[in-house]
Amino acid sequence: MIDTNLVLTPLHYLYLAGVLTILTVMILRRDTPLVCIAFLFLIGVVGLGTITGGIMTVFKAIVFAAKEFTEIIATIALITALSKCLKDLGSDYIMMIPMSKVMKSPSVTWWILGFTMFLFSLFLWPSPSVALIGAIMLPFALKAGLDPLAAAMAMNLFGHGFALSYDLVIQGAPSISAGAASISASDILTKGRPLFLVMGIVTAVSAYLLNRKQISACCSQVSIQDTQPQHMPGLSGIIMAFVTPLLFAADIILMLVFDLKGGDATSLVSGTAVLIMCIGAFSGFGSHALEKVTLYITDGFLFAIRIFAPVIIIGAFFFLGGNGISQILGDQFQRGILNDWAIWLARNTPLNKYMAAVLQMAVGSLTGLDGSGFSGLPLTGALAGTLGSAVTASVPILASLGQITAIYVGGGTIVPWGLIPVAAICSVNPLELARKNLLPVFIGFAATFLVACFLL
């Protein structure tokens, strides 16, 4: 039911001005946390009527957002710690060697490189996977005749696009979207699955067909770097290379058998990662394992905080648009500000479920322009919850649309400043990589929108 007695207040207009200002700053490719903090203060002053209230609102909102993201921050930290341990042991090198033996042609190599990046990104996230695959598997791909730009496309679209937007295993992106939309992450992963698969498959196939000639072009002038690790793996490294994928495979089986989803599935994967890391440190470094584990965990949390620190500040602002407002501003605010705006739009404009889908994709794309991908998820998630209830559309589908567009644009397949890691390791121009990705991604967006229209 739409509240026909809804009256917009100065607080609503101030929040809308904040959203538009943040989007404008993102479009200008500038950082937004300072703007978010400023509007948190102003909203607190207007909403609570005192300067003291504004100051307290800034802190309460940040703490609320931090609590919402604590689980996924810990997950990313522990997964990163594991990847550092495996690299020190040389296990990562051993795990990649079998894949190199089937790279017989550039076309086959392109798909193998993409699928490998997809699988590793699901468990390790794209950032560590880029370094891992780029340092070990990329030389084999180039040796097979794959063009460096084509290799960058495969790693980028499958990793930072398909895997990161779906995020089936770690569930970082769906957890943020779901938290802002007041639904469970499993709702997004199950009901939104057709959208994630259509987007990933259509984009990958389009990229391959549009660049088939370039993919098959052999670059004889490319210098093949030494593929050996600095130190050859010892017995512990060899053992961990076999134990690690087996234990993660066991996690997948346990998830299916016991129907573990959402936080339970994330806890299983994260717990397995930290236990593997401890076992690897002990078997590889013996008495130095105590210091090694501390080092890996410290590095892991530093990496996770670097990613999520701005997301927490941005999320603090956008959580005011949803159910977080009552915990931040007080119980006198029972409905999020974006909720009220969505209801007002539904009452005063020809907004329907299809226009809501267009709006989600547009907002997701705009928020992705900051090169993060994750910073816009609190907004798209909150919009999904409010627009879904206002036009009686599927909230998980709308949230999935916003998540897909935000991460494909900003997570880095479109904006050049989000492509630097892949471009650097493949020695290609990030602007050229962005141009190559643009058409396949837009084709994927169109196909995903059409499918969403049938699922709303």
Short mmCIF file of N, CA and C in Angstrom, two decimals, residues 137-206:
data_model
loop_
_atom_site.label_atom_id
_atom_site.label_comp_id
_atom_site.label_asym_id
_atom_site.label_seq_id
_atom_site.Cartn_x
_atom_site.Cartn_y
_atom_site.Cartn_z
N MET A 137 49.90 -17.99 -15.04
CA MET A 137 49.22 -18.56 -16.19
C MET A 137 49.34 -17.70 -17.44
N LEU A 138 49.41 -16.37 -17.25
CA LEU A 138 49.47 -15.48 -18.40
C LEU A 138 50.63 -15.77 -19.35
N PRO A 139 51.84 -16.04 -18.84
CA PRO A 139 52.93 -16.35 -19.78
C PRO A 139 52.63 -17.56 -20.66
N PHE A 140 51.96 -18.58 -20.11
CA PHE A 140 51.58 -19.74 -20.92
C PHE A 140 50.56 -19.34 -21.99
N ALA A 141 49.62 -18.43 -21.61
CA ALA A 141 48.62 -17.98 -22.56
C ALA A 141 49.26 -17.22 -23.72
N LEU A 142 50.21 -16.35 -23.41
CA LEU A 142 50.89 -15.61 -24.46
C LEU A 142 51.73 -16.53 -25.34
N LYS A 143 52.32 -17.53 -24.71
CA LYS A 143 53.12 -18.49 -25.47
C LYS A 143 52.25 -19.29 -26.43
N ALA A 144 50.98 -19.46 -26.06
CA ALA A 144 50.04 -20.18 -26.94
C ALA A 144 49.55 -19.31 -28.09
N GLY A 145 49.96 -18.03 -28.13
CA GLY A 145 49.60 -17.16 -29.24
C GLY A 145 48.48 -16.20 -28.94
N LEU A 146 48.04 -16.11 -27.67
CA LEU A 146 46.95 -15.20 -27.32
C LEU A 146 47.45 -13.77 -27.23
N ASP A 147 46.73 -12.85 -27.87
CA ASP A 147 47.07 -11.43 -27.84
C ASP A 147 46.93 -10.90 -26.40
N PRO A 148 47.86 -10.07 -25.93
CA PRO A 148 47.79 -9.56 -24.55
C PRO A 148 46.50 -8.82 -24.24
N LEU A 149 45.98 -8.03 -25.20
CA LEU A 149 44.74 -7.31 -24.96
C LEU A 149 43.56 -8.28 -24.82
N ALA A 150 43.58 -9.33 -25.64
CA ALA A 150 42.53 -10.35 -25.54
C ALA A 150 42.63 -11.07 -24.20
N ALA A 151 43.84 -11.35 -23.76
CA ALA A 151 44.02 -11.99 -22.45
C ALA A 151 43.49 -11.10 -21.33
N ALA A 152 43.75 -9.80 -21.44
CA ALA A 152 43.25 -8.85 -20.44
C ALA A 152 41.72 -8.83 -20.43
N MET A 153 41.11 -8.89 -21.61
CA MET A 153 39.64 -8.93 -21.68
C MET A 153 39.09 -10.16 -20.97
N ALA A 154 39.69 -11.32 -21.23
CA ALA A 154 39.22 -12.55 -20.60
C ALA A 154 39.31 -12.47 -19.08
N MET A 155 40.47 -12.06 -18.58
CA MET A 155 40.65 -11.96 -17.14
C MET A 155 39.70 -10.93 -16.53
N ASN A 156 39.50 -9.84 -17.23
CA ASN A 156 38.69 -8.74 -16.72
C ASN A 156 37.21 -9.07 -16.71
N LEU A 157 36.69 -9.55 -17.83
CA LEU A 157 35.26 -9.83 -17.94
C LEU A 157 34.83 -11.00 -17.07
N PHE A 158 35.65 -12.04 -17.02
CA PHE A 158 35.29 -13.20 -16.22
C PHE A 158 35.52 -12.96 -14.73
N GLY A 159 36.56 -12.19 -14.39
CA GLY A 159 36.89 -11.97 -12.99
C GLY A 159 36.17 -10.79 -12.38
N HIS A 160 36.54 -9.57 -12.83
CA HIS A 160 35.94 -8.36 -12.27
C HIS A 160 34.51 -8.14 -12.73
N GLY A 161 34.08 -8.86 -13.76
CA GLY A 161 32.71 -8.75 -14.21
C GLY A 161 31.84 -9.88 -13.69
N PHE A 162 31.95 -11.04 -14.32
CA PHE A 162 31.08 -12.18 -14.02
C PHE A 162 31.22 -12.64 -12.57
N ALA A 163 32.43 -12.97 -12.15
CA ALA A 163 32.62 -13.54 -10.81
C ALA A 163 32.32 -12.53 -9.70
N LEU A 164 32.79 -11.30 -9.86
CA LEU A 164 32.61 -10.31 -8.79
C LEU A 164 31.16 -9.87 -8.67
N SER A 165 30.45 -9.76 -9.80
CA SER A 165 29.05 -9.35 -9.72
C SER A 165 28.17 -10.46 -9.15
N TYR A 166 28.49 -11.70 -9.48
CA TYR A 166 27.72 -12.84 -8.94
C TYR A 166 28.15 -13.11 -7.49
N ASP A 167 29.45 -13.24 -7.28
CA ASP A 167 30.02 -13.41 -5.94
C ASP A 167 29.33 -14.54 -5.18
N LEU A 168 29.25 -15.70 -5.81
CA LEU A 168 28.49 -16.82 -5.28
C LEU A 168 29.06 -17.39 -4.00
N VAL A 169 30.36 -17.42 -3.87
CA VAL A 169 31.00 -18.10 -2.74
C VAL A 169 31.22 -17.15 -1.57
N ILE A 170 31.97 -16.08 -1.78
CA ILE A 170 32.26 -15.15 -0.69
C ILE A 170 31.03 -14.32 -0.33
N GLN A 171 30.22 -13.99 -1.32
CA GLN A 171 28.93 -13.30 -1.13
C GLN A 171 29.09 -11.91 -0.53
N GLY A 172 30.17 -11.22 -0.93
CA GLY A 172 30.37 -9.85 -0.46
C GLY A 172 29.38 -8.90 -1.08
N ALA A 173 29.29 -8.90 -2.43
CA ALA A 173 28.38 -7.99 -3.12
C ALA A 173 26.93 -8.25 -2.76
N PRO A 174 26.45 -9.51 -2.83
CA PRO A 174 25.05 -9.74 -2.46
C PRO A 174 24.75 -9.42 -1.01
N SER A 175 25.73 -9.55 -0.12
CA SER A 175 25.49 -9.22 1.28
C SER A 175 25.26 -7.72 1.45
N ILE A 176 26.04 -6.90 0.73
CA ILE A 176 25.85 -5.46 0.82
C ILE A 176 24.50 -5.06 0.22
N SER A 177 24.20 -5.60 -0.97
CA SER A 177 22.92 -5.28 -1.62
C SER A 177 21.75 -5.73 -0.77
N ALA A 178 21.85 -6.94 -0.23
CA ALA A 178 20.76 -7.49 0.56
C ALA A 178 20.57 -6.71 1.85
N GLY A 179 21.68 -6.31 2.49
CA GLY A 179 21.57 -5.55 3.72
C GLY A 179 20.85 -4.24 3.51
N ALA A 180 21.15 -3.56 2.42
CA ALA A 180 20.49 -2.28 2.13
C ALA A 180 19.04 -2.47 1.71
N ALA A 181 18.73 -3.62 1.10
CA ALA A 181 17.37 -3.88 0.62
C ALA A 181 16.51 -4.59 1.66
N SER A 182 17.11 -4.92 2.80
CA SER A 182 16.40 -5.62 3.89
C SER A 182 15.89 -6.98 3.45
N ILE A 183 16.69 -7.69 2.68
CA ILE A 183 16.39 -9.07 2.31
C ILE A 183 17.64 -9.89 2.59
N SER A 184 17.58 -11.18 2.34
CA SER A 184 18.74 -12.04 2.59
C SER A 184 19.58 -12.15 1.32
N ALA A 185 20.87 -12.40 1.51
CA ALA A 185 21.77 -12.57 0.36
C ALA A 185 21.36 -13.76 -0.48
N SER A 186 20.83 -14.80 0.15
CA SER A 186 20.40 -15.98 -0.61
C SER A 186 19.26 -15.66 -1.56
N ASP A 187 18.43 -14.68 -1.22
CA ASP A 187 17.35 -14.27 -2.13
C ASP A 187 17.92 -13.71 -3.43
N ILE A 188 18.97 -12.89 -3.30
CA ILE A 188 19.60 -12.32 -4.49
C ILE A 188 20.28 -13.41 -5.31
N LEU A 189 20.97 -14.32 -4.64
CA LEU A 189 21.73 -15.35 -5.35
C LEU A 189 20.83 -16.37 -6.04
N THR A 190 19.67 -16.65 -5.46
CA THR A 190 18.77 -17.64 -6.06
C THR A 190 17.82 -17.00 -7.07
N LYS A 191 17.10 -15.99 -6.67
CA LYS A 191 16.14 -15.36 -7.58
C LYS A 191 16.83 -14.55 -8.67
N GLY A 192 18.00 -14.00 -8.35
CA GLY A 192 18.73 -13.23 -9.35
C GLY A 192 19.67 -14.05 -10.20
N ARG A 193 19.77 -15.37 -9.93
CA ARG A 193 20.72 -16.22 -10.66
C ARG A 193 20.56 -16.12 -12.18
N PRO A 194 19.32 -16.16 -12.74
CA PRO A 194 19.21 -16.05 -14.20
C PRO A 194 19.85 -14.77 -14.75
N LEU A 195 19.74 -13.67 -14.02
CA LEU A 195 20.31 -12.41 -14.49
C LEU A 195 21.84 -12.47 -14.48
N PHE A 196 22.41 -12.99 -13.40
CA PHE A 196 23.87 -13.09 -13.32
C PHE A 196 24.42 -13.99 -14.43
N LEU A 197 23.73 -15.11 -14.68
CA LEU A 197 24.21 -16.04 -15.70
C LEU A 197 24.06 -15.45 -17.10
N VAL A 198 22.93 -14.81 -17.37
CA VAL A 198 22.71 -14.20 -18.68
C VAL A 198 23.75 -13.11 -18.92
N MET A 199 23.96 -12.27 -17.93
CA MET A 199 24.94 -11.18 -18.08
C MET A 199 26.33 -11.74 -18.34
N GLY A 200 26.74 -12.70 -17.54
CA GLY A 200 28.08 -13.25 -17.69
C GLY A 200 28.28 -13.97 -19.00
N ILE A 201 27.32 -14.81 -19.37
CA ILE A 201 27.45 -15.62 -20.59
C ILE A 201 27.37 -14.75 -21.84
N VAL A 202 26.36 -13.86 -21.90
CA VAL A 202 26.18 -13.01 -23.08
C VAL A 202 27.39 -12.09 -23.27
N THR A 203 27.88 -11.53 -22.18
CA THR A 203 29.04 -10.63 -22.28
C THR A 203 30.27 -11.38 -22.77
N ALA A 204 30.52 -12.56 -22.21
CA ALA A 204 31.70 -13.33 -22.61
C ALA A 204 31.61 -13.79 -24.06
N VAL A 205 30.45 -14.31 -24.45
CA VAL A 205 30.28 -14.77 -25.84
C VAL A 205 30.39 -13.60 -26.81
N SER A 206 29.79 -12.46 -26.45
CA SER A 206 29.87 -11.28 -27.31
C SER A 206 31.31 -10.81 -27.46
#
